[in-house]
XYZ file of C-alpha atoms in Angstrom:
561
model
C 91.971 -57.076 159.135
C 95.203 -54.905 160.278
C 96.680 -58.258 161.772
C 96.049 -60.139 158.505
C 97.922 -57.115 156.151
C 100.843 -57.024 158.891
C 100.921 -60.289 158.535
C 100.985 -60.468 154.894
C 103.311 -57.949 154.428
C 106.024 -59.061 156.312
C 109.266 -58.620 154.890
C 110.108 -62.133 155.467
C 107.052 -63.372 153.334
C 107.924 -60.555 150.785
C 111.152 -62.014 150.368
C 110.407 -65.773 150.016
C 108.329 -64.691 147.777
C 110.242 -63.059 145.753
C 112.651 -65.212 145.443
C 109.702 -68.090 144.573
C 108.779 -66.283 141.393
C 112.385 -65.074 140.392
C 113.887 -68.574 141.212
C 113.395 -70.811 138.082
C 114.326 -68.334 135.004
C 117.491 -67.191 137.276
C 118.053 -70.820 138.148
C 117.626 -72.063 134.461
C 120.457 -68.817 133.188
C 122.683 -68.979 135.646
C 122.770 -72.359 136.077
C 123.480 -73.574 132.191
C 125.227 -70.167 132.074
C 128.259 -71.525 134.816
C 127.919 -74.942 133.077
C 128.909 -73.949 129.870
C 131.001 -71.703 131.262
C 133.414 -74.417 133.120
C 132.925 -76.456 130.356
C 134.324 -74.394 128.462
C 137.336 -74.130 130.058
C 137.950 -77.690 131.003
C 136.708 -78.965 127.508
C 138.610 -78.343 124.204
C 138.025 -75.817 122.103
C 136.254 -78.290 119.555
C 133.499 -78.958 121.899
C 132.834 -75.693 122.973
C 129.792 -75.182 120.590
C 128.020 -78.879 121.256
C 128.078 -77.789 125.322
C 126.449 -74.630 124.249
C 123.742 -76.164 122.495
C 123.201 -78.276 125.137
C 122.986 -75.433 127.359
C 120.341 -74.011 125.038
C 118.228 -77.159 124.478
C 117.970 -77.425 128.379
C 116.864 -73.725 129.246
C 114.142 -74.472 126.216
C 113.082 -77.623 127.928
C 113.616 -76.980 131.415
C 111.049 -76.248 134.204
C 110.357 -72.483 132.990
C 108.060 -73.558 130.130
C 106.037 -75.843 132.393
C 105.592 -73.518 135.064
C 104.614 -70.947 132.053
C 101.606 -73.417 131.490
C 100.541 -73.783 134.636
C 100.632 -70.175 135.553
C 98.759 -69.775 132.464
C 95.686 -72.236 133.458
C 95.162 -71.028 136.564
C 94.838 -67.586 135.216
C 92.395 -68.980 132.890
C 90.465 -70.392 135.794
C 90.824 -67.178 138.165
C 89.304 -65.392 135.060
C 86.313 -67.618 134.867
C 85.960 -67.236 139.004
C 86.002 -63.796 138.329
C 83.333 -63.554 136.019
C 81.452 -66.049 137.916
C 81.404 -64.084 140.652
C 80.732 -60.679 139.033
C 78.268 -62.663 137.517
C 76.687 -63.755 140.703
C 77.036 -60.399 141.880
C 75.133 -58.699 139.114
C 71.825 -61.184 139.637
C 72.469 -60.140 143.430
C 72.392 -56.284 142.373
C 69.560 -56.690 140.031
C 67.224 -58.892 142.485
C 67.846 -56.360 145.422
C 66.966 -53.158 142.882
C 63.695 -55.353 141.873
C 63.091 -55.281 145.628
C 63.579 -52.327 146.836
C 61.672 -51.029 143.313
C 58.717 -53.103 144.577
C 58.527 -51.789 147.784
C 58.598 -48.232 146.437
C 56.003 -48.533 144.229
C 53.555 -51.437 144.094
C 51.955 -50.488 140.954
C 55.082 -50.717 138.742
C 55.294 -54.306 139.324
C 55.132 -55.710 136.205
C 57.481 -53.548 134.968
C 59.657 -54.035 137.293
C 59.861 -57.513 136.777
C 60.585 -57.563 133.014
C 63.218 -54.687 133.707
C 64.879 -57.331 136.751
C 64.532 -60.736 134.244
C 66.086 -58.591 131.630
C 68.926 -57.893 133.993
C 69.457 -61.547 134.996
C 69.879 -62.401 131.429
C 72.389 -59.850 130.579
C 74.196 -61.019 133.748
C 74.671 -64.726 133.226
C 74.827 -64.194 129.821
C 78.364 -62.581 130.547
C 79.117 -65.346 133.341
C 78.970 -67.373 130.503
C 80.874 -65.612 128.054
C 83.703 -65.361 130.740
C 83.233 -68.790 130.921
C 83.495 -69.637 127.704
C 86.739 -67.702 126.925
C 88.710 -69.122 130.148
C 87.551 -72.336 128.860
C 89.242 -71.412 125.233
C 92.069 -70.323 126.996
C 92.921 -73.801 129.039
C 92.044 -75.636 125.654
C 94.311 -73.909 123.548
C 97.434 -73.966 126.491
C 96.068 -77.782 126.656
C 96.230 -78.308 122.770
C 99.474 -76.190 122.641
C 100.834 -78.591 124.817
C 99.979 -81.586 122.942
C 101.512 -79.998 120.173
C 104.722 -79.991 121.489
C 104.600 -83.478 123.099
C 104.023 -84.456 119.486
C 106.334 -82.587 118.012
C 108.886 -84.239 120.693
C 107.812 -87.480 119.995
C 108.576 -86.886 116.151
C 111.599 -85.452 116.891
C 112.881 -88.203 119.089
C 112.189 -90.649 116.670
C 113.020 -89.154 113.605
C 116.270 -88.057 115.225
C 119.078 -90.985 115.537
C 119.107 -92.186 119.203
C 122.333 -94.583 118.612
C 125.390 -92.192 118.254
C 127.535 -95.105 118.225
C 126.031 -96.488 114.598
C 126.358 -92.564 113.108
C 129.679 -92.182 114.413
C 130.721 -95.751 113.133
C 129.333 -94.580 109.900
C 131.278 -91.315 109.280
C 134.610 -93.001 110.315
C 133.742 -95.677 107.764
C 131.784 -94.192 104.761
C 134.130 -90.661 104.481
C 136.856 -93.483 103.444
C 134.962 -95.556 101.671
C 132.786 -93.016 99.740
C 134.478 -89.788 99.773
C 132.617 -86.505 98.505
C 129.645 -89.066 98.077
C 128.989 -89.804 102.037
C 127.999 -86.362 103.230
C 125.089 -85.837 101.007
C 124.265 -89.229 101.675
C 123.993 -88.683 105.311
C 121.789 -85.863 105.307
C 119.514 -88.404 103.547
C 119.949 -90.817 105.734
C 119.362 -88.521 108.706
C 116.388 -87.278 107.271
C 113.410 -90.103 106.214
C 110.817 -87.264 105.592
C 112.706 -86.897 102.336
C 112.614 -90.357 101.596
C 111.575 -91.544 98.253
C 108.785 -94.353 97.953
C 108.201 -96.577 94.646
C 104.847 -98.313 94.206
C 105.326 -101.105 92.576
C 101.976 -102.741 90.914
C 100.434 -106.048 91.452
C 99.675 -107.787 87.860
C 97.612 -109.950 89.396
C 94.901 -107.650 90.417
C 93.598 -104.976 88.780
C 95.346 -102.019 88.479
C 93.694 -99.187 86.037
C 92.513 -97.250 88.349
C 95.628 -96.944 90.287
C 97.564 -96.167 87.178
C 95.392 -93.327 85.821
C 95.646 -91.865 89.430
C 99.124 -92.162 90.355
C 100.074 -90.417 86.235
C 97.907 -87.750 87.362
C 99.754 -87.219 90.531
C 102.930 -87.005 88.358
C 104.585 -90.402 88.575
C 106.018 -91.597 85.679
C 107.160 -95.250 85.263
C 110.910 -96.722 86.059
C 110.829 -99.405 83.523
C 110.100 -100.054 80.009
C 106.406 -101.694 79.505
C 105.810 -104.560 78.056
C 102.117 -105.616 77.563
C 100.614 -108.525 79.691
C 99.077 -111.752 78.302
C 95.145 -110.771 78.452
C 94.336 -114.112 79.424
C 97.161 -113.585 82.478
C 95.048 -110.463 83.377
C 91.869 -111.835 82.902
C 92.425 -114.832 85.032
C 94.139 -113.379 87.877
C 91.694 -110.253 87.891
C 89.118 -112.286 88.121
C 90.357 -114.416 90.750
C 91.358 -111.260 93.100
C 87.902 -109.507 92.374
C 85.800 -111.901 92.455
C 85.009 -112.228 96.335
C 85.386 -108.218 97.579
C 85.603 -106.518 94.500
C 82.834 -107.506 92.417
C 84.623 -107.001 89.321
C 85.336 -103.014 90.480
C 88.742 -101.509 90.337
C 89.608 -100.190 94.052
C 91.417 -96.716 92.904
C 93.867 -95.490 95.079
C 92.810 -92.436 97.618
C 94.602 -89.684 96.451
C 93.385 -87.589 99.717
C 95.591 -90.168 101.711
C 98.803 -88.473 99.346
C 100.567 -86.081 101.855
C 101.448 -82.325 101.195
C 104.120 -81.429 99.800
C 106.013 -78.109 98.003
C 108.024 -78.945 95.178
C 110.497 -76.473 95.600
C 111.256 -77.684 98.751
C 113.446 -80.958 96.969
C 114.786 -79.828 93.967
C 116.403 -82.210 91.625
C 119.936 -80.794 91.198
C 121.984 -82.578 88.817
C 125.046 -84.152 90.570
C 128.738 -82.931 89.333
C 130.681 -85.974 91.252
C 132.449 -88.039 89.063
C 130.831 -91.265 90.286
C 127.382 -89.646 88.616
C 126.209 -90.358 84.982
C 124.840 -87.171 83.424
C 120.869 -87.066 84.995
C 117.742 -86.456 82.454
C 114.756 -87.121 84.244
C 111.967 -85.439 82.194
C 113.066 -88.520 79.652
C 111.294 -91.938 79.153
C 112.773 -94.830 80.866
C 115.820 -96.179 78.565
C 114.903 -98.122 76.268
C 118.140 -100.257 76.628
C 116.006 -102.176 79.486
C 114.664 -105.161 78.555
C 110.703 -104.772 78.177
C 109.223 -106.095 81.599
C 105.648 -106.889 83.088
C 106.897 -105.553 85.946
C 105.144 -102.011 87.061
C 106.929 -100.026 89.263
C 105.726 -96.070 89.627
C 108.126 -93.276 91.231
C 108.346 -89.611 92.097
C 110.741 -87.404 91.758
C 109.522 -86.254 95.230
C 108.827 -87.759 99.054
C 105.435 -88.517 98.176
C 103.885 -91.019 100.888
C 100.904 -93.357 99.947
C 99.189 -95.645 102.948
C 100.173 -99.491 102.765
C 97.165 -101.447 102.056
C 96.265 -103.585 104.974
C 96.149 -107.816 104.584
C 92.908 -109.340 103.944
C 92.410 -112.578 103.578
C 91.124 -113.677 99.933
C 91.758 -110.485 98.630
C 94.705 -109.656 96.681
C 96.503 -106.299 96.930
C 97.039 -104.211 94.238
C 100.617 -102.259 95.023
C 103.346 -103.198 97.234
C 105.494 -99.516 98.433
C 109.191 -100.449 98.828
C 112.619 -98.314 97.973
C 113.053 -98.686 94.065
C 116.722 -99.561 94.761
C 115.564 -103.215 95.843
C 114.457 -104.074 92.511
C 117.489 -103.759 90.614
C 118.757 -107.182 91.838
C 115.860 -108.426 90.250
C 116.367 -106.950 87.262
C 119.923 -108.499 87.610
C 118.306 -111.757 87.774
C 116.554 -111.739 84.638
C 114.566 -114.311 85.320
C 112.489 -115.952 82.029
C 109.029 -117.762 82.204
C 109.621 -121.636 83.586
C 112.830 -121.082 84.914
C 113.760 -122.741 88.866
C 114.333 -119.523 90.865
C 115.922 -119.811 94.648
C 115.375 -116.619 96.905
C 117.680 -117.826 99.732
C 117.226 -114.980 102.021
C 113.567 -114.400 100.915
C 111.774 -112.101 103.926
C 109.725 -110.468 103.783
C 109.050 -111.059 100.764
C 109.625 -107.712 98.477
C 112.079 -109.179 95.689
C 109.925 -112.406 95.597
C 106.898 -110.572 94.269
C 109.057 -108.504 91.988
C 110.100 -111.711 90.465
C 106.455 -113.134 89.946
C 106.084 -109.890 88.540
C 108.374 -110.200 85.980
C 108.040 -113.583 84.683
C 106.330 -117.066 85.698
C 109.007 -119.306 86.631
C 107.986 -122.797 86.655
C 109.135 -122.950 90.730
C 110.106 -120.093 93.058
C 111.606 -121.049 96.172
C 111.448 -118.885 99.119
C 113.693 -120.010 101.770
C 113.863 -118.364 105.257
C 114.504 -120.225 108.502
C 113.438 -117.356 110.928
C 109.790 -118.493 112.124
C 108.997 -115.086 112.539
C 110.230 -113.404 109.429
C 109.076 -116.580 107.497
C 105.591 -116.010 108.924
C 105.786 -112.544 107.333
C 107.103 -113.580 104.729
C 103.745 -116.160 103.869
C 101.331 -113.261 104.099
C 103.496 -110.803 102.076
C 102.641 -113.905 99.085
C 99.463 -114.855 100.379
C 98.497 -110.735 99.837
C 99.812 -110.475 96.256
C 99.369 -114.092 94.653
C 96.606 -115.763 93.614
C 95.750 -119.530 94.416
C 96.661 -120.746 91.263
C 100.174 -119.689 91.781
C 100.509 -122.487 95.672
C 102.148 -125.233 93.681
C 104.802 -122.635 91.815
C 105.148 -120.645 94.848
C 107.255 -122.512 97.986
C 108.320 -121.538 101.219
C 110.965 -123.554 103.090
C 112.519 -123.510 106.195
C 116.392 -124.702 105.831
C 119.139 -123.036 106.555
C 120.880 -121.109 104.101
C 124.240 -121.749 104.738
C 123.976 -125.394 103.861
C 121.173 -124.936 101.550
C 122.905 -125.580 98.340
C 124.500 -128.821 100.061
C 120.896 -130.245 100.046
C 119.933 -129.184 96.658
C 123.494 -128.871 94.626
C 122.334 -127.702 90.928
C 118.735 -127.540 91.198
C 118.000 -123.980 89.811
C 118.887 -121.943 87.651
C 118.522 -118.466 88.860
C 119.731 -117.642 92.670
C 119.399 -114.520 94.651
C 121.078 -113.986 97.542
C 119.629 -111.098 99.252
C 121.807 -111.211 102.443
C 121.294 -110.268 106.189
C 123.751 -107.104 106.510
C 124.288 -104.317 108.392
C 120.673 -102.048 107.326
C 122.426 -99.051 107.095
C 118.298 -97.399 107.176
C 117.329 -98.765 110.190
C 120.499 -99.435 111.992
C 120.720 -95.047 112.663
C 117.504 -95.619 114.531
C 118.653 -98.529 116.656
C 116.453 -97.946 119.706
C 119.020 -97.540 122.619
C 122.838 -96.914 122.452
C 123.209 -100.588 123.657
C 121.426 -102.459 120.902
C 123.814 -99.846 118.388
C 127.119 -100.757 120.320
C 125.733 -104.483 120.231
C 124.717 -104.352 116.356
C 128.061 -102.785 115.852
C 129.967 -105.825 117.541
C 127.862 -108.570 115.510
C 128.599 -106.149 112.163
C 132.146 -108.240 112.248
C 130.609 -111.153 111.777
C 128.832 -110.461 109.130
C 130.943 -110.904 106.531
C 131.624 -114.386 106.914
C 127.934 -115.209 106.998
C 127.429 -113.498 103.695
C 130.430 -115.481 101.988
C 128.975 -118.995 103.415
C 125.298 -117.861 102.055
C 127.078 -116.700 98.234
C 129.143 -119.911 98.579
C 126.219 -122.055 99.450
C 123.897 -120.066 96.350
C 127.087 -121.197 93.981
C 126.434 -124.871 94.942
C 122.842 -124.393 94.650
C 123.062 -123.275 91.396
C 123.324 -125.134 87.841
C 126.236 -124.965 85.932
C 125.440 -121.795 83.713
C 122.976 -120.518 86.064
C 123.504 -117.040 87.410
C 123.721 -116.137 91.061
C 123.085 -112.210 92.495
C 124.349 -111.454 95.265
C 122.953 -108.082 97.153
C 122.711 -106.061 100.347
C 120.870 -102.892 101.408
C 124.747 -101.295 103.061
C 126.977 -99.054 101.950
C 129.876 -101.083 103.899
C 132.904 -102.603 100.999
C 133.685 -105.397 103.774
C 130.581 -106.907 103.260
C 129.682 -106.194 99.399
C 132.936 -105.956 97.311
C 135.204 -107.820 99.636
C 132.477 -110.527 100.019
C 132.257 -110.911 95.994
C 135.958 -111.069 95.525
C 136.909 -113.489 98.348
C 134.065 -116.219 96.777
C 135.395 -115.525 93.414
C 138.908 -115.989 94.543
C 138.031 -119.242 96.307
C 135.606 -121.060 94.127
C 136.735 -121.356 90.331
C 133.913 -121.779 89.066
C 132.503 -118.456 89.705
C 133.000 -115.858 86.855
C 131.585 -112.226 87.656
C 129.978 -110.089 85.691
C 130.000 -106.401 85.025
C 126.413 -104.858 85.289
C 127.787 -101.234 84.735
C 126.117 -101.095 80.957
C 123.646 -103.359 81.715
C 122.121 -101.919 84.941
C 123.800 -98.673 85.714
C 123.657 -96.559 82.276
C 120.372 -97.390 81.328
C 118.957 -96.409 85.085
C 121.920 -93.631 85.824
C 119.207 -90.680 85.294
C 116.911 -91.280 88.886
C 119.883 -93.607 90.953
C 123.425 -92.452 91.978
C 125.786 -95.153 91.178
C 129.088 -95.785 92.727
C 131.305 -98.926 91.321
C 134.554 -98.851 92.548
C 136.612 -100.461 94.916
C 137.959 -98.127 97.181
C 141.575 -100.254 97.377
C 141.337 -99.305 93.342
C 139.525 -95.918 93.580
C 141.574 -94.690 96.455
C 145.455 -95.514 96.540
C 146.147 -93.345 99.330
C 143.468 -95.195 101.738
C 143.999 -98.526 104.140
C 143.153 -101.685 101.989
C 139.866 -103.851 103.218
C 141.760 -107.064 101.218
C 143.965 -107.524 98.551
C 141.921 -108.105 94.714
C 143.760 -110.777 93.008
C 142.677 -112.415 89.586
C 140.193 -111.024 86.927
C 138.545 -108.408 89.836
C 141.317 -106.159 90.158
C 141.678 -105.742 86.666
C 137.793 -104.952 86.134
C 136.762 -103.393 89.503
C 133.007 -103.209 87.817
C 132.518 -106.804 87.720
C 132.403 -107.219 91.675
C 129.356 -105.095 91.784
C 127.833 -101.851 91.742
C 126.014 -99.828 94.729
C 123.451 -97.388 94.286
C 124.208 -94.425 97.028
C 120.977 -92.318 98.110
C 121.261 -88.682 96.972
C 119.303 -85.728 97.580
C 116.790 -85.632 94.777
C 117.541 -89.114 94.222
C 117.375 -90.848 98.143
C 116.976 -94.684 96.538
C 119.312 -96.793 98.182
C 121.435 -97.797 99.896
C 121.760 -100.870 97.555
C 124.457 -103.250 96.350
C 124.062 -105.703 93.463
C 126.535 -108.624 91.874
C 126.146 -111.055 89.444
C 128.064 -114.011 89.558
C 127.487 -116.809 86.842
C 128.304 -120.500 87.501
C 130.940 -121.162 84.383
C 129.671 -124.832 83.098
């Protein structure tokens, strides 16, 4: 026993193991503390507060809190050995009293024996209940730490991981936007305040998902107009018929997520690109009357996607309300030849079934894989009935209108662009930097596909021309070059038609920034009829707080006869 303690307390030991268990916090301080420190003074001044942060975020994710953990379980499980064992010792205690009791005194031995199985009890009873709180202890450090791997996880992917794209952005947008990019990039950095629509299917039934999303608070984006009952009745029966047995499937509202009002107030915007905002209003009655249903909320409300079935028909497709304004644009009529030329995955092709019957719609995309999702986005929301109006081809849009020169009379030309969205959470630097290099090309892709939608087109016919980017080299600059090469093509200004009537729940922004903004580098020169109407190349709908539709861009261009 003495040569154990001598050995134990040598001051060698003693000082290893000190040094152990003071190692990692002083490791963690000093170590980001003489980082930041020589960064400091070998970095500029500007970067001084970055380093520091980074300084912080490492000292809260470094080794410390993990060895916290683990200290922290195996206290947890020297508790329970303790109690165990005191446990253990108790029965001991009590079985040698019974014992010794016995041998004492025979006569007492019943007694005795109820007084000694009285004492076991109470014994492992508080084994047990040292058990059972080391056991609560390792689950909670166990769920705590799930938690925060979560929490990570969220945080890693809500969080941009391409720096490149962001960086591309603020260089760009602060030019191109002005006062109107930073707001916009705190939306676009942050999808949890993200604004859903839900646009109805009028094929399926549907009154139970109106009564329940009006009693949520959503209010409707477009003027009603009532649908043929023999439409409804036909279609609903069609969609119910197999799985629904004639029964409405209402929407679960305990699938709607939390959410405080207060914490996304509506505030008016004072910018000059803004239309004064009323949203307690109805929806303008300046719109056109549509069958087409589309519900929103004035806050980040999230609703579950309803999964593909086959020979069922959905009843609500989610989507950014933004998207359907080219639609709208469109105006497509009953038995009119429609062409959606860049058609996956299929969003603005339903909204234009929704709005009328045209007598063909043709959705062209050549991607196998996009065209594949694109087939059971239609197969989910359209009945049968609809296969021989309905087409899905395979060409390639660029030389699409060389094939079929005048066949339709409505176009849309929802172009492949740089998704401003999804291009901040590019998932490496590399595919950012590498999206960033193909972004130059883009441009001249979207002027073959408008060009090619022009030939397509009838004389008279109307052509829209849209992207979901905030970039003016490939919306306005696209717009004006086509015009300016094909003479034919005659603009026209949405601004009253689209903008006023919808300026209360979207931001709009319509001019050029060569016009807007003298002072800033030119993308082009505007020649012709554009520069003297900037509106007439397009507008673009910039997300907001309070109002995070968007990013859209939308252009008419009509075919002069």
């Amino acid at each position: 026993m003495y040569a154990c303690a001598k050995f134990v307390s040598t001051p060698s030991l003693i000082r290893a193991g000190s040094r152990a268990l003071y190692r990692p916090l002083s490791a963690a301080l000093g170590t980001d503390a003489r980082k930041a420190e020589t960064a400091s003074l070998l970095a500029p001044q500007s970067s001084v507060a970055s380093q520091q942060q980074m300084a912080v975020r490492a000292f809260q994710t470094s080794a410390v809190s993990r060895d916290i953990d683990t200290a922290a379980k195996f206290i947890g499980a020297g508790a329970a050995t303790v109690g165990v064992a005191g446990s253990g010792a108790g029965i001991g205690t009590v079985f040698g009293s019974l014992i010794i009791g016995y041998a004492r005194n025979p006569s007492l031995k019943q007694q005795l024996f109820s007084y000694a199985i009285l004492g076991f009890a109470l014994s492992e009873a508080m084994g047990l209940f040292c058990l059972m709180v080391a056991f609560l202890i390792l689950f909670a450090i166990e769920r705590r730490g799930a938690n925060k791997n979560q929490v990570t996880k969220r945080r890693r992917k809500e969080r941009p991981s391409c720096q490149p794209v962001l960086d591309n952005f603020d260089q760009q947008y602060s030019q191109e936007l002005g006062d109107l990019w930073p707001p916009a990039r705190a939306v676009l950095l942050d999808p949890h305040s993200w604004q859903y629509g839900v646009m109805l299917n009028r094929f399926s039934a549907v009154t139970g998902i109106t009564q329940i999303l009006q009693s949520q608070g959503f209010y409707t984006l477009l003027p009603q107009n009532s649908v043929s009952p023999l439409l409804c009745n036909d279609f609903s029966t069609i969609s119910n018929s197999k799985h629904q047995a004639g029964k409405d499937s209402p929407f679960p509202p305990e699938y709607i997520s939390k959410f405080r009002p207060n914490d996304f107030p509506l505030q008016p915007d004072s910018s000059s690109h803004v239309l004064p905002q009323d949203l307690k209003s109805e929806p303008s009655l300046s719109l056109p009357r549509s069958t087409l249903q589309c519900y929103i909320h004035p806050y980040p409300l999230h609703f579950p996607s309803q999964a593909h079935r086959p020979g069922q028909l959905k009843q609500y497709y989610l989507l950014n309300a933004a998207s359907l304004l080219p639609v709208l644009a469109l105006n497509v009529t009953d038995g009119e030849k429609v062409l959606d030329l860049c058609s996956a995955p299929g969003g603005k092709a339903l909204a234009i079934m929704q709005c009328a019957t045209p007598a063909l719609l043709c959705c062209n995309e050549p991607d196998p894989h996009r065209r594949d999702w694109l087939s059971k986005t239609l197969e989910s929301f359209l009945p049968p009935s609809l296969t021989s109006r309905v087409t899905v081809s395979a060409q390639d849009g660029c030389s699409f209108g060389q094939s079929e020169t005048g066949e339709y009379d409505k176009v849309l030309v929802d172009a492949p662009c740089s998704n401003d969205r999804s291009w901040l959470y590019s998932s490496s630097s590399q595919q950012g930097e590498q999206r960033l290099k193909d972004r130059a090309r883009l441009p001249a892709l979207q002027a073959q596909l408008l060009r090619s939608a022009l030939t397509a087109v009838r004389p008279g016919g109307v052509v829209v021309y849209s992207t979901c980017t905030l970039s003016s080299s490939e919306n306005y600059a696209v717009v004006d070059s086509v015009v300016n090469d094909c003479p034919e093509a005659e603009p026209e200004d949405l601004w009253e038609e689209i903008a006023v009537p919808l300026s209360k729940y979207f931001t709009f922004s319509h001019a050029h920034p060569d016009l807007d903004t003298p002072q800033k580098p030119s993308l082009r020169p505007l020649n012709g009829s554009s520069s003297s109407n900037p509106r007439r190349l397009g507008i673009l709908v910039v997300p907001q707080p309070g109002r995070t539709w968007g990013p859209m861009f939308l252009s008419r261009i009509r075919r002069r006869k």
